[in-house]
Coordinates of C-alpha atoms and ligand atoms in Angstrom, one line a residue:
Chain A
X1 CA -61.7 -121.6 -75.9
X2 CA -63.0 -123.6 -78.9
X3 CA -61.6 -127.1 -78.6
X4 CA -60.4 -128.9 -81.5
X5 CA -61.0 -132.6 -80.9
X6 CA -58.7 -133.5 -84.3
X7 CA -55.0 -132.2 -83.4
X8 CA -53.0 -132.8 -85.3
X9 CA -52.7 -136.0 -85.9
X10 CA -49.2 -137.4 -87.4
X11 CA -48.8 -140.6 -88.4
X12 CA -48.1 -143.7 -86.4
X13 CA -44.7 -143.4 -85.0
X14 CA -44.7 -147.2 -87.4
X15 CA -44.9 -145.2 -90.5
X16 CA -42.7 -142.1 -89.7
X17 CA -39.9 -144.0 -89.0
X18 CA -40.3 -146.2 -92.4
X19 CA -40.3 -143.0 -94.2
X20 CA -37.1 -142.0 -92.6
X21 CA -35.7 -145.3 -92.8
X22 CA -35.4 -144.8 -96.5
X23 CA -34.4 -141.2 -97.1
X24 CA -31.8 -141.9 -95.3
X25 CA -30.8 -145.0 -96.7
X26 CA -30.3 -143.6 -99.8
X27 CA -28.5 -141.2 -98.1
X28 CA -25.9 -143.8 -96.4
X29 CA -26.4 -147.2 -98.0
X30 CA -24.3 -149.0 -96.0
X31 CA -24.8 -149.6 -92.7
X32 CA -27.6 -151.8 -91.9
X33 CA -29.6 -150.0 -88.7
X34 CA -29.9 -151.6 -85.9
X35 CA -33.4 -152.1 -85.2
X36 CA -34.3 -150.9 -81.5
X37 CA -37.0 -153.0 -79.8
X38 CA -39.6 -150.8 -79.4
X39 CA -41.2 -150.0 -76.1
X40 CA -44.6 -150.6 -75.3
X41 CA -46.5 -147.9 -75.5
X42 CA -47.3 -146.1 -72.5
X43 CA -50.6 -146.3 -72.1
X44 CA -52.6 -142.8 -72.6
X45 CA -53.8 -140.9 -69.8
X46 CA -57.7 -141.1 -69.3
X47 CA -60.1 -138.8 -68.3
X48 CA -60.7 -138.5 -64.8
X49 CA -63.8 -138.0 -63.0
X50 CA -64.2 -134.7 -61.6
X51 CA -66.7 -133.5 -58.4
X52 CA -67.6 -129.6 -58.9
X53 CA -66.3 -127.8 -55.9
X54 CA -68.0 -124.5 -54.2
X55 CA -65.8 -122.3 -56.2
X56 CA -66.9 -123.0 -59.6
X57 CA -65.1 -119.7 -61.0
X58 CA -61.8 -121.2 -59.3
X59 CA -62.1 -124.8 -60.6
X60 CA -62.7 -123.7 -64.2
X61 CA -59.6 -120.9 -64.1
X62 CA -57.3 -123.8 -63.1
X63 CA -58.8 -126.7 -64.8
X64 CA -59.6 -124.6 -67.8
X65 CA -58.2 -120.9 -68.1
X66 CA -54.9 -122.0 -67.0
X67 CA -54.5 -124.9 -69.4
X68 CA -55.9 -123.1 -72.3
X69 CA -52.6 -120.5 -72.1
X70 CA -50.7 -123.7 -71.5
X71 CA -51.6 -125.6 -74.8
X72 CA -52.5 -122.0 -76.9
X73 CA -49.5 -122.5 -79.1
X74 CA -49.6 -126.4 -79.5
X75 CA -53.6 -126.4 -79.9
X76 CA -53.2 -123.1 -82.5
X77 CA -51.7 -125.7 -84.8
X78 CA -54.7 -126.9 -85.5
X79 CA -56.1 -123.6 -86.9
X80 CA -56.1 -124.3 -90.4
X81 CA -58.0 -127.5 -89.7
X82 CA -61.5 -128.2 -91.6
X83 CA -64.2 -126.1 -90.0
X84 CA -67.1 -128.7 -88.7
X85 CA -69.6 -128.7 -91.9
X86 CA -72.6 -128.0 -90.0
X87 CA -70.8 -124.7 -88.8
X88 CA -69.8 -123.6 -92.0
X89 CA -73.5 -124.3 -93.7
X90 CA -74.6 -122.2 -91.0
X91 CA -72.4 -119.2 -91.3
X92 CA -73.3 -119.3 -94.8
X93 CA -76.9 -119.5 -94.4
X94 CA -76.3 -115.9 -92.9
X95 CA -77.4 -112.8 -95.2
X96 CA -74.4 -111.5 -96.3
X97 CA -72.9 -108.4 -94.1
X98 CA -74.6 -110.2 -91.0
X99 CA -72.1 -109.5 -88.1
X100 CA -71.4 -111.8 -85.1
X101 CA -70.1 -112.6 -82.2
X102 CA -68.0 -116.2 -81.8
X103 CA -68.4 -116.3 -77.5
X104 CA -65.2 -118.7 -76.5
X105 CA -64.2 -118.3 -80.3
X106 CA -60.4 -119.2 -78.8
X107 CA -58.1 -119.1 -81.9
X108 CA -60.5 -118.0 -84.8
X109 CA -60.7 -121.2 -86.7
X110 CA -64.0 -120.1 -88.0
X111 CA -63.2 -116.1 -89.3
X112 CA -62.3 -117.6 -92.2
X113 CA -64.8 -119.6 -92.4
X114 CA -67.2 -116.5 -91.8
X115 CA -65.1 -114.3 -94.1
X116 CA -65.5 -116.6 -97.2
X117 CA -69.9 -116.5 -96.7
X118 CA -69.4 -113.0 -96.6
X119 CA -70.3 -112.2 -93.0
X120 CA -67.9 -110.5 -90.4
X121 CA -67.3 -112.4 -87.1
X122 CA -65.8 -110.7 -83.6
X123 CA -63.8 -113.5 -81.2
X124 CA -64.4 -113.1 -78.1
X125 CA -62.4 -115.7 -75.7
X126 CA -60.4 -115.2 -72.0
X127 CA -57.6 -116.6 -73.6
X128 CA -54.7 -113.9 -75.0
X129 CA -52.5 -117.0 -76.2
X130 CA -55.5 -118.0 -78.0
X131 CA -56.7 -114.6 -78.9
X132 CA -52.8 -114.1 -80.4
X133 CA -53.7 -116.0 -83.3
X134 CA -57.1 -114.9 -83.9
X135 CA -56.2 -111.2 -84.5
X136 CA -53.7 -111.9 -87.0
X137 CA -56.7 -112.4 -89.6
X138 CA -58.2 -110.0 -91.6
X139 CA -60.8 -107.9 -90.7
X140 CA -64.2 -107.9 -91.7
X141 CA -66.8 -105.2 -93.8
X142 CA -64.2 -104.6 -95.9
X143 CA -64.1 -105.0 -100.0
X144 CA -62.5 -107.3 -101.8
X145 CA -59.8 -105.2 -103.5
X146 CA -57.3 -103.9 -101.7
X147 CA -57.3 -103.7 -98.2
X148 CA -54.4 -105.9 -97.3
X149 CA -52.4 -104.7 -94.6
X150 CA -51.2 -101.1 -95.6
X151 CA -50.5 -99.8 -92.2
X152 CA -49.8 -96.2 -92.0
X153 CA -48.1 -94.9 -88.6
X154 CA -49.9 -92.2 -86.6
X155 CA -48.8 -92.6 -83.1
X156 CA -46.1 -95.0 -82.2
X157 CA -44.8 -98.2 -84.1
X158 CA -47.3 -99.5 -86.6
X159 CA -48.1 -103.5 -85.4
X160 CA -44.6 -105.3 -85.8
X161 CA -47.2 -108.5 -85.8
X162 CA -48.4 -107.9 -89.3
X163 CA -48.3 -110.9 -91.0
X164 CA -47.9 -111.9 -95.0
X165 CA -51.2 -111.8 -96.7
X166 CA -52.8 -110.5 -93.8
X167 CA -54.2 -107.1 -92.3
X168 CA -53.6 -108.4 -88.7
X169 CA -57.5 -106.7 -87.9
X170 CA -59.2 -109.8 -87.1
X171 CA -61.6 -108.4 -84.4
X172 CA -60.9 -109.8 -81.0
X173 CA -62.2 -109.1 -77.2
X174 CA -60.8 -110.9 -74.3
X175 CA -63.7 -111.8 -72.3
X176 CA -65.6 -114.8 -71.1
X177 CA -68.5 -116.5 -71.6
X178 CA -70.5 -114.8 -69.2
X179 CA -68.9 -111.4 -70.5
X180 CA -71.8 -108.9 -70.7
X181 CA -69.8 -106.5 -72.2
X182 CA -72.2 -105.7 -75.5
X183 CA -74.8 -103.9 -76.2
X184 CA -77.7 -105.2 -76.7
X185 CA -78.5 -105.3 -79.9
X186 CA -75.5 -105.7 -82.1
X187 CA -75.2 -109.0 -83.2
X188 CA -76.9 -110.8 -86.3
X189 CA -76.0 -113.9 -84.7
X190 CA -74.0 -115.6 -82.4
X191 CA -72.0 -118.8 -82.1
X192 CA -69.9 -120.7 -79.2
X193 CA -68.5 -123.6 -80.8
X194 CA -67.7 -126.6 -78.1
X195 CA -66.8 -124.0 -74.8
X196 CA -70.1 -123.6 -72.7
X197 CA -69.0 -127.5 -71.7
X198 CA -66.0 -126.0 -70.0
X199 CA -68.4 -124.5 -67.3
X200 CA -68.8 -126.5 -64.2
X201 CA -72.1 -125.9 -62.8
X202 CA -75.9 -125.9 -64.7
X203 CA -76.0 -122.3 -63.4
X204 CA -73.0 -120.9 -65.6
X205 CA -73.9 -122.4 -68.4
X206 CA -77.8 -121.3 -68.4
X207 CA -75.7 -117.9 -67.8
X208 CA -73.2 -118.1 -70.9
X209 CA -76.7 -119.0 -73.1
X210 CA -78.3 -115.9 -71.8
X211 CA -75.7 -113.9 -72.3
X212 CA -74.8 -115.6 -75.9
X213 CA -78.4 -114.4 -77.0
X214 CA -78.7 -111.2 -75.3
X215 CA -75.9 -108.5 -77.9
X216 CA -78.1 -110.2 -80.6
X217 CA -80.5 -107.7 -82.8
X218 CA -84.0 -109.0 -81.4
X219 CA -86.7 -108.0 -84.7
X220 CA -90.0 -107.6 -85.2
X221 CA -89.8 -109.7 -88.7
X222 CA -87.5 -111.2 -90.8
X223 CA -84.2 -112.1 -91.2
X224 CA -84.2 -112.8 -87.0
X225 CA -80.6 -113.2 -85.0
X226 CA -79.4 -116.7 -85.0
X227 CA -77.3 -119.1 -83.3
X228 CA -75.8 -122.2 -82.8
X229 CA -73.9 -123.7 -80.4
X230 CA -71.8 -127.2 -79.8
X231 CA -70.8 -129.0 -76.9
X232 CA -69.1 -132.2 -76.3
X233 CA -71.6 -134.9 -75.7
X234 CA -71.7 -138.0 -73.9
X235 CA -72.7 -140.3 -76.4
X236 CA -69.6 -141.0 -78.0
X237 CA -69.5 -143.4 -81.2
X238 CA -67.0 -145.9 -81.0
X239 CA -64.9 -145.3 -83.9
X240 CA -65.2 -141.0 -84.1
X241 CA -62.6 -139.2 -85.2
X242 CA -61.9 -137.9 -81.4
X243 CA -60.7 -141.5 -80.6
X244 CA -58.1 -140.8 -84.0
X245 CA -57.0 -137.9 -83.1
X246 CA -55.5 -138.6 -79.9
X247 CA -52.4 -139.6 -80.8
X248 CA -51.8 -136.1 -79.4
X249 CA -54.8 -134.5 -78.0
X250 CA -57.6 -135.6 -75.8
X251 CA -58.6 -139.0 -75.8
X252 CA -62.1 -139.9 -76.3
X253 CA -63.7 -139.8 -72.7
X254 CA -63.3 -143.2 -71.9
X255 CA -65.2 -142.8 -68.6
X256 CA -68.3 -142.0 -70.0
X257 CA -67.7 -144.5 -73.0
X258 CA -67.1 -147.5 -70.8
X259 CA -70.2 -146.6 -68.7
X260 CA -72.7 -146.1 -72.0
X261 CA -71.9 -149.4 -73.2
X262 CA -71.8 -151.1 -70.0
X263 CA -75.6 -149.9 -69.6
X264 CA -76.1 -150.9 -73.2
X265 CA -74.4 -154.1 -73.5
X266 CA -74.8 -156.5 -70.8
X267 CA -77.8 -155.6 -68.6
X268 CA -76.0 -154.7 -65.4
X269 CA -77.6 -151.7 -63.7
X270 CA -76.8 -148.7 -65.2
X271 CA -73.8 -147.0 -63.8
X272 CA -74.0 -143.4 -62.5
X273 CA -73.4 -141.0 -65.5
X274 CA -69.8 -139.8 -65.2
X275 CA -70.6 -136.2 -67.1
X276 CA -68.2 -134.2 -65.4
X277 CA -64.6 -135.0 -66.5
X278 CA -61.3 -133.9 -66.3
X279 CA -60.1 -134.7 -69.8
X280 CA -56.1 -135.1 -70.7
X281 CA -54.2 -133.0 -73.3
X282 CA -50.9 -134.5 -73.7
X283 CA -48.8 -131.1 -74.4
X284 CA -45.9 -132.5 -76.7
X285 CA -42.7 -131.5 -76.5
X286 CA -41.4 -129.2 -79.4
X287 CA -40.8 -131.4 -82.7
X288 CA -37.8 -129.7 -84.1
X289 CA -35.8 -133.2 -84.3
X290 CA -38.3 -134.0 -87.0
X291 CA -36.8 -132.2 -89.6
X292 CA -35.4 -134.6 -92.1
X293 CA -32.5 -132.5 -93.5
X294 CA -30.1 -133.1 -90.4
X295 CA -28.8 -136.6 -90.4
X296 CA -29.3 -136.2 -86.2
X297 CA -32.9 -135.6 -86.9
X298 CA -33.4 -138.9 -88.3
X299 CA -31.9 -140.5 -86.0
X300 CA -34.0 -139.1 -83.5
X301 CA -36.9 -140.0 -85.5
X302 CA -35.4 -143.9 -85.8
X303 CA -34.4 -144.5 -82.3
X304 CA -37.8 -142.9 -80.3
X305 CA -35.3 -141.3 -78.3
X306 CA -33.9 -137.5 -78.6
X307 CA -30.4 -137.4 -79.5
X308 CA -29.9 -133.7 -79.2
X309 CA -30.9 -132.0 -76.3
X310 CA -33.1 -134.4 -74.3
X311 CA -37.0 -133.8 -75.3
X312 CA -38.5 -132.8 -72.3
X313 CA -41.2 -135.4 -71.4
X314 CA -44.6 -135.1 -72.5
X315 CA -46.7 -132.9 -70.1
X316 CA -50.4 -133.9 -69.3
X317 CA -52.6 -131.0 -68.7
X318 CA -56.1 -131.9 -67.9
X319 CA -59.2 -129.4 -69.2
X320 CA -62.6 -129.8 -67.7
X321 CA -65.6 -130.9 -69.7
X322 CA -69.1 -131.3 -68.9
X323 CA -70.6 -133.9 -71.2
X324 CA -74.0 -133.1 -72.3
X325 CA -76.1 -136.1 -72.5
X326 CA -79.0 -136.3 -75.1
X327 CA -82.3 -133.8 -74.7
X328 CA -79.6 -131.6 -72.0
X329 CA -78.2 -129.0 -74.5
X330 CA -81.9 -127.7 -75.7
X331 CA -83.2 -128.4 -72.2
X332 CA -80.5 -126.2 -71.1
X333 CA -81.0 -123.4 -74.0
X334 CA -84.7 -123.5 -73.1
X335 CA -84.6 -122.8 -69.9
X336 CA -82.2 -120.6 -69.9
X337 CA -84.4 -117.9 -72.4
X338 CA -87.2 -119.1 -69.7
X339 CA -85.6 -117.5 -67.2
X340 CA -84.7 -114.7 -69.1
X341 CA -88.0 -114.1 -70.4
X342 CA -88.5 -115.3 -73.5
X343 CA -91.3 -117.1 -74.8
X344 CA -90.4 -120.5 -76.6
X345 CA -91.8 -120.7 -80.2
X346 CA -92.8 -124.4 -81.1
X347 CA -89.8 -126.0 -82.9
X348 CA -90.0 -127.5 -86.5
X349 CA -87.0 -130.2 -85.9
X350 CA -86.7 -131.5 -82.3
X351 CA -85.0 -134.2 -80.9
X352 CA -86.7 -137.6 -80.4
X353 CA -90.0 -135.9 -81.6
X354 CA -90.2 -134.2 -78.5
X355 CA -92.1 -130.5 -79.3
X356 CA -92.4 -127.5 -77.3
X357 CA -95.1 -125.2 -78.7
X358 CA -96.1 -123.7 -75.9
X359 CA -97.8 -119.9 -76.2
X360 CA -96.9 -119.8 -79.6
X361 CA -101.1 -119.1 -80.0
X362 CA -101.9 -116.8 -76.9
X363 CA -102.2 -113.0 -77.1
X364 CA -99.5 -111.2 -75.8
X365 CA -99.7 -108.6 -73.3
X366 CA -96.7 -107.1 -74.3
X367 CA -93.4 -107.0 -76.3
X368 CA -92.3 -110.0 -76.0
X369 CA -88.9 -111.5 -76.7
X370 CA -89.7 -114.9 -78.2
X371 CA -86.9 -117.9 -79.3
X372 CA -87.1 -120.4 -81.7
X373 CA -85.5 -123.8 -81.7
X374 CA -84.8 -124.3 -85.3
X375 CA -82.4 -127.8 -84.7
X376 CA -80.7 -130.1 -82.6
X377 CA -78.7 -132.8 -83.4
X378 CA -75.7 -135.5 -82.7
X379 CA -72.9 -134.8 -84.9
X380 CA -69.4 -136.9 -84.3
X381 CA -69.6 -136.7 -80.7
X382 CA -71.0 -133.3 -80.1
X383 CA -75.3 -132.3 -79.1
X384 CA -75.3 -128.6 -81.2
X385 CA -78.1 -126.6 -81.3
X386 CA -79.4 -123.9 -83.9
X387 CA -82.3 -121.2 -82.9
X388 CA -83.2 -117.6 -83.5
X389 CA -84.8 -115.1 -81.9
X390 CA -86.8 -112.2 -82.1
X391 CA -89.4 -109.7 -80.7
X392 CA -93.3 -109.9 -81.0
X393 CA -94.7 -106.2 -80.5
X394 CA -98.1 -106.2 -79.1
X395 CA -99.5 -104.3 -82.0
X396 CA -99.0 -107.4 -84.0
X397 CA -101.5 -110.7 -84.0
X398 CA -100.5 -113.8 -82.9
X399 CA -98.8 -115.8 -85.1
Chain B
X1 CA -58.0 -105.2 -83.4
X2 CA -60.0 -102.4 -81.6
X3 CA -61.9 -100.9 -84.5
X4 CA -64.6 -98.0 -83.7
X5 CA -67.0 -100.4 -85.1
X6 CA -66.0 -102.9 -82.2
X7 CA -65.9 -100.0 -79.9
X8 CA -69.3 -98.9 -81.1
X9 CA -70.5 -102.3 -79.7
X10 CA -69.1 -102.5 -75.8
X11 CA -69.9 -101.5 -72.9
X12 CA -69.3 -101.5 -69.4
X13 CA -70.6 -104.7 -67.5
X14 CA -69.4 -103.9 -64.3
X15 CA -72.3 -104.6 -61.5
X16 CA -75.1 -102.2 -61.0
X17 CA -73.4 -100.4 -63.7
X18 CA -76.1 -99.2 -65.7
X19 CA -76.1 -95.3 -66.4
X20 CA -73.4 -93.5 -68.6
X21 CA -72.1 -97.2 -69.2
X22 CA -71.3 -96.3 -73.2
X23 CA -69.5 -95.2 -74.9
X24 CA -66.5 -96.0 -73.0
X25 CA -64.1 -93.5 -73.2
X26 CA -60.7 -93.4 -74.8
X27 CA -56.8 -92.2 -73.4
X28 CA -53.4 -92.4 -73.7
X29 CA -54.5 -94.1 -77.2
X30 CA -51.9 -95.4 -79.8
X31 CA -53.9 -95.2 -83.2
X32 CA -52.9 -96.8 -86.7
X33 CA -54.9 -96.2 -90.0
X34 CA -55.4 -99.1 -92.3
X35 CA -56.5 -98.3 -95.4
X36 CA -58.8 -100.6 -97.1
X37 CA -61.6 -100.9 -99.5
X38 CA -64.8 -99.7 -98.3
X39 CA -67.8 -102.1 -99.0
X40 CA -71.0 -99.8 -98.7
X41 CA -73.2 -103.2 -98.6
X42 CA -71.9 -103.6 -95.1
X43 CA -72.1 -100.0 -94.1
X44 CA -75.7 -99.7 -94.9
X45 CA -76.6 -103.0 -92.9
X46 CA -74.8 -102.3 -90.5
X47 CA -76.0 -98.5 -89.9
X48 CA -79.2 -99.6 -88.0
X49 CA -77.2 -100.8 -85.1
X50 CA -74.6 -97.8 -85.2
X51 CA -75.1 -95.4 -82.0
X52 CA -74.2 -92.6 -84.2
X53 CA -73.9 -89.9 -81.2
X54 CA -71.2 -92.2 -79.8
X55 CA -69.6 -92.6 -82.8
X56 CA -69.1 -88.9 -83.1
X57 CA -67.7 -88.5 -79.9
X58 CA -65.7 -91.4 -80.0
X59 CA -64.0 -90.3 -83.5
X60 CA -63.9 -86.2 -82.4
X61 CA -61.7 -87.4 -79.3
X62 CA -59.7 -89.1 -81.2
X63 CA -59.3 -86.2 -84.1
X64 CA -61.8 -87.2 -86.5
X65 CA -64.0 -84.6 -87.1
X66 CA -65.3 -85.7 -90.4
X67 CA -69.0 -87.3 -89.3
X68 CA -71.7 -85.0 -89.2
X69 CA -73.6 -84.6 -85.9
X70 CA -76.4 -86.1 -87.0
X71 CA -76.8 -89.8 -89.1
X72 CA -77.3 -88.8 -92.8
X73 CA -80.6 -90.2 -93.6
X74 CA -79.5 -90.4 -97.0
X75 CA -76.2 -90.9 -97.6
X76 CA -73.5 -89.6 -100.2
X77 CA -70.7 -91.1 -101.3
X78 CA -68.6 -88.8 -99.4
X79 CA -70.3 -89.7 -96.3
X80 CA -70.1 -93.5 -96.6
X81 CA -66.2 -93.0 -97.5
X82 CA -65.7 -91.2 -94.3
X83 CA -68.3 -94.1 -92.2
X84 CA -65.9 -96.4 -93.7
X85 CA -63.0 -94.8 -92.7
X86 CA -64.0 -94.3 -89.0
X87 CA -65.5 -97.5 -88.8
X88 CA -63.0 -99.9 -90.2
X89 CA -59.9 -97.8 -91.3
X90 CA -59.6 -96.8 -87.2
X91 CA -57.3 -98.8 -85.5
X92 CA -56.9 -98.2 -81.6
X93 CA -53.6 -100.6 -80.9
X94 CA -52.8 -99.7 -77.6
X95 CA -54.7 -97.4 -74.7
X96 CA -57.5 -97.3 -72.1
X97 CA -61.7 -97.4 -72.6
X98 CA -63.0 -95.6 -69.3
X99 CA -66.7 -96.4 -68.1
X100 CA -68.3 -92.6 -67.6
X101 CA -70.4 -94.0 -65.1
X102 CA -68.2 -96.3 -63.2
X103 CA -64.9 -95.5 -63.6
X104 CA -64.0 -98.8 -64.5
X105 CA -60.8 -99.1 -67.0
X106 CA -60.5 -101.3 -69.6
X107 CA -57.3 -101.8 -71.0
X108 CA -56.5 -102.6 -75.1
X109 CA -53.4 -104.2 -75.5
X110 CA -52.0 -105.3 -78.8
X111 CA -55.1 -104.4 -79.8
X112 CA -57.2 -106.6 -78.2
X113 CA -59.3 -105.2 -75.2
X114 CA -59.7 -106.6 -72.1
X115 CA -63.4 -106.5 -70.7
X116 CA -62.5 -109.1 -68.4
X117 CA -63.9 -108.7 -64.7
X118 CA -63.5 -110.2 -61.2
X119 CA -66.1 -112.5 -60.4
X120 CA -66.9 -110.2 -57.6
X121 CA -66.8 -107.3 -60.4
X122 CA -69.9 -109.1 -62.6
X123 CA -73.3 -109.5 -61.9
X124 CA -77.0 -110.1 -62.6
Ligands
ZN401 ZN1 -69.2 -99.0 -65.6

């Protein structure tokens, strides 16, 4: 379910056509092209406003589960995309070997990621158009020699989805985030990159937290399970790369934009928080008219208009987000180990020198499952969060 | 891809599902062997979390009969070659995991299994 803010971005329709333009002049030098007036751009769709219903589990499969199969080809484009640097320090913070668990870890963008610092990651996501992609990767614990791909028949046909350079054993586990199905345990740490925001009520997503830290090994000393997680965020910076790359993805959420600088700007009350939004993915029609070796192509790409089989208009599918406004993602994190039974450690790095160090110094009565916030920050539109946890056997002192 | 080492890891999460709940149990299973590299690094530190008995069984039903009944405390070369094979050279493609205590079936298609439930299916 991982959502990747920067599709793919091609370049101004402007530029494209240039490019064309003189290919194919030198192609045919002699006719001069007509020059088509362009139309105006239609103007992109914006996020709408969205009012939880009573049937939370129903909302999110349409406005979510349903969309994600939708878009799982279109959005798997944008696999081989950077990993978000505070991800990728992360996973390589890890000891090496460490094993974990990517909850709503969609197409895999980050097992390679994972696989080059050396630890082994399982994706875990409800969607199988998603999950497609994800298992074509290699798998993990393995050496570094061999090991690629030699699939020997036992029973039946060996996987015709075996792909070049490629073992096809990426781990993968169709589930969602409020999938219990681990034991507890397992996990040296756990990440769920930008998909608790798809769930629509504070009660899921204190659930897909729980259930994020509870497969994870809980020690009695060092190294402790980890994780991190990312979710959209309210705040959005004016100029972030979100706003760029929706030439063919989501738009920035220009609800919640409009209203943050409405309350900053000109003194007006402050507007009711639009967190809850139904955010457009403009699902574009296949590009096959791009290719530049077909003289039809090109004209395709001159005229904005299909000349072989009429492009299907662009379909907008609309994925719920909940956007997480400052202090909410720890708050939420927090609360949710509360309820679970954790004790909170005091934090070295919190937000807005806010500090929660409560317990840290009273005797336990008894094992006692404890988290630790270890960061929070703002990074290009998202809140993430980074923590471990552990267990304090009673036998032990105080820390 | 359903490895043992993945298998090793799930269980049932059906409601009030508690006892027997792991291992699940496999049928009408369509394995492949890949053969790779072992890397004994990530054997050993992963060994702490293994639930060896399961293991056994697990490989034993599905003709593996190479892991001793109990976990080696100290481990040959031998041994680690046939962890590694169990553990990541085990591919289970296509087939069923049954919970023992519920009955619950979850399905691995393609390779990937499905331990998706019905809302009404899942609880705290
Ligand atoms: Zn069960």
């Amino acid at each position: 379910m991982t959502t990747d803010l920067s599709t793919e971005s091609s370049p101004a329709e402007g530029s494209q056509t240039a490019v064309k333009g003189s290919e194919r002049q030198n192609r045919e030098p002699k006719l001069p092209r007509p020059v088509k007036a362009k139309a105006p751009p239609k103007p992109k769709p914006e996020p709408i406003p969205y009012r939880p219903t009573s049937n939370p589990g129903e909302d999110e499969q349409t406005a979510v589960h349903e969309v994600y199969e939708a878009i799982a080809p279109h959005f798997s484009q944008t696999r081989h995309k950077k990993p978000w640097p505070l991800i990728s320090t992360f996973l390589h913070s890890l000891p090496p070997n460490s094993v974990g668990l990517d909850s709503g870890g969609g197409n895999g963008k980050y097992v390679p990621t994972a696989r080059e610092a050396g630890v082994g990651l399982v994706v875990m996501d409800r969607s199988l158009g998603l999950l497609g992609d994800a298992r074509r990767q290699p798998g993990f614990g393995l050496g570094k020699g061999k090991g690629k791909g030699k699939g020997r028949e036992v029973e039946g046909d060996v996987a015709a989805y075996e792909v070049a350079g490629s073992d096809g054993s990426g781990e993968c586990v169709r589930g969602d985030l409020t999938c219990e199905g681990w034991r507890r345990g397992v996990f040296d740490f756990a990440i769920s990159i930008a998909a608790i925001h798809h769930l629509s009520t504070p009660l899921r997503r204190r659930r897909a937290v729980q259930v994020l830290l509870q497969p994870l090994v809980h020690a009695p000393k060092p190294p402790y399970a980890r994780f991190m997680i990312y979710v959209w965020a309210y705040e959005q910076s004016s100029g972030s790369k979100r706003r760029m790359g929706a030439t063919t993805g989501p738009p920035v959420p220009l609800t919640a934009e409009t209203a943050a600088r409405e309350s900053a700007g000109t003194g007006e009350q402050e507007p009711a928080k639009v967190q809850d939004v139904l955010v457009p993915w403009v699902l574009q029609p296949p590009k096959a008219p791009r290719t530049p070796s077909t003289g039809e192509s090109s004209g395709a790409a001159q005229s904005d208009e299909p000349v072989q089989v009429p492009a299907p208009e662009p379909q907008v599918l609309h994925r719920y987000y909940h956007l997480f406004v400052q202090g909410e993602l720890r708050d939420l994190v927090v609360s949710a180990a509360k309820e679970d039974g954790y004790r909170v450690l005091g934090s070295t790095e919190g937000e807005s020198g806010e500090t929660e160090d409560e317990s840290a110094s009273e005797p336990l009565s008894s094992d006692t499952r404890w988290i630790k916030i270890r960061g929070v920050g703002w990074e290009a539109d998202n809140w993430w969060i980074e923590g471990e946890v552990g267990i304090r056997p009673v036998s032990l002192p105080p820390v | 891809m359903v490895r043992l080492i993945t298998h090793n890891m799930l269980a049932c999460h059906v409601k009030n599902c508690t006892k027997d709940n792991f291992p699940l149990v496999f049928s009408e299973v369509e394995l492949v062997i890949r053969e790779s590299e072992a890397n004994y690094d990530f054997l050993r530190r992963f060994m702490p979390k293994l639930d060896w008995p399961a293991l056994v069984d697990t490989a034993r039903s599905l003709g593996d009969e190479t892991l001793p009944d109990d976990q080696p405390e100290e481990w040959t070369d031998e041994q680690l070659q046939a962890l590694h094979h169990v553990l990541m050279e085990m591919h289970v493609e296509e087939g069923n995991m049954t919970c023992r205590g519920c009955g619950h079936v979850y399905p691995i298609s393609n390779g990937i299994p499905n331990m998706l439930l019905a809302e009404h299916e899942v609880g705290r």
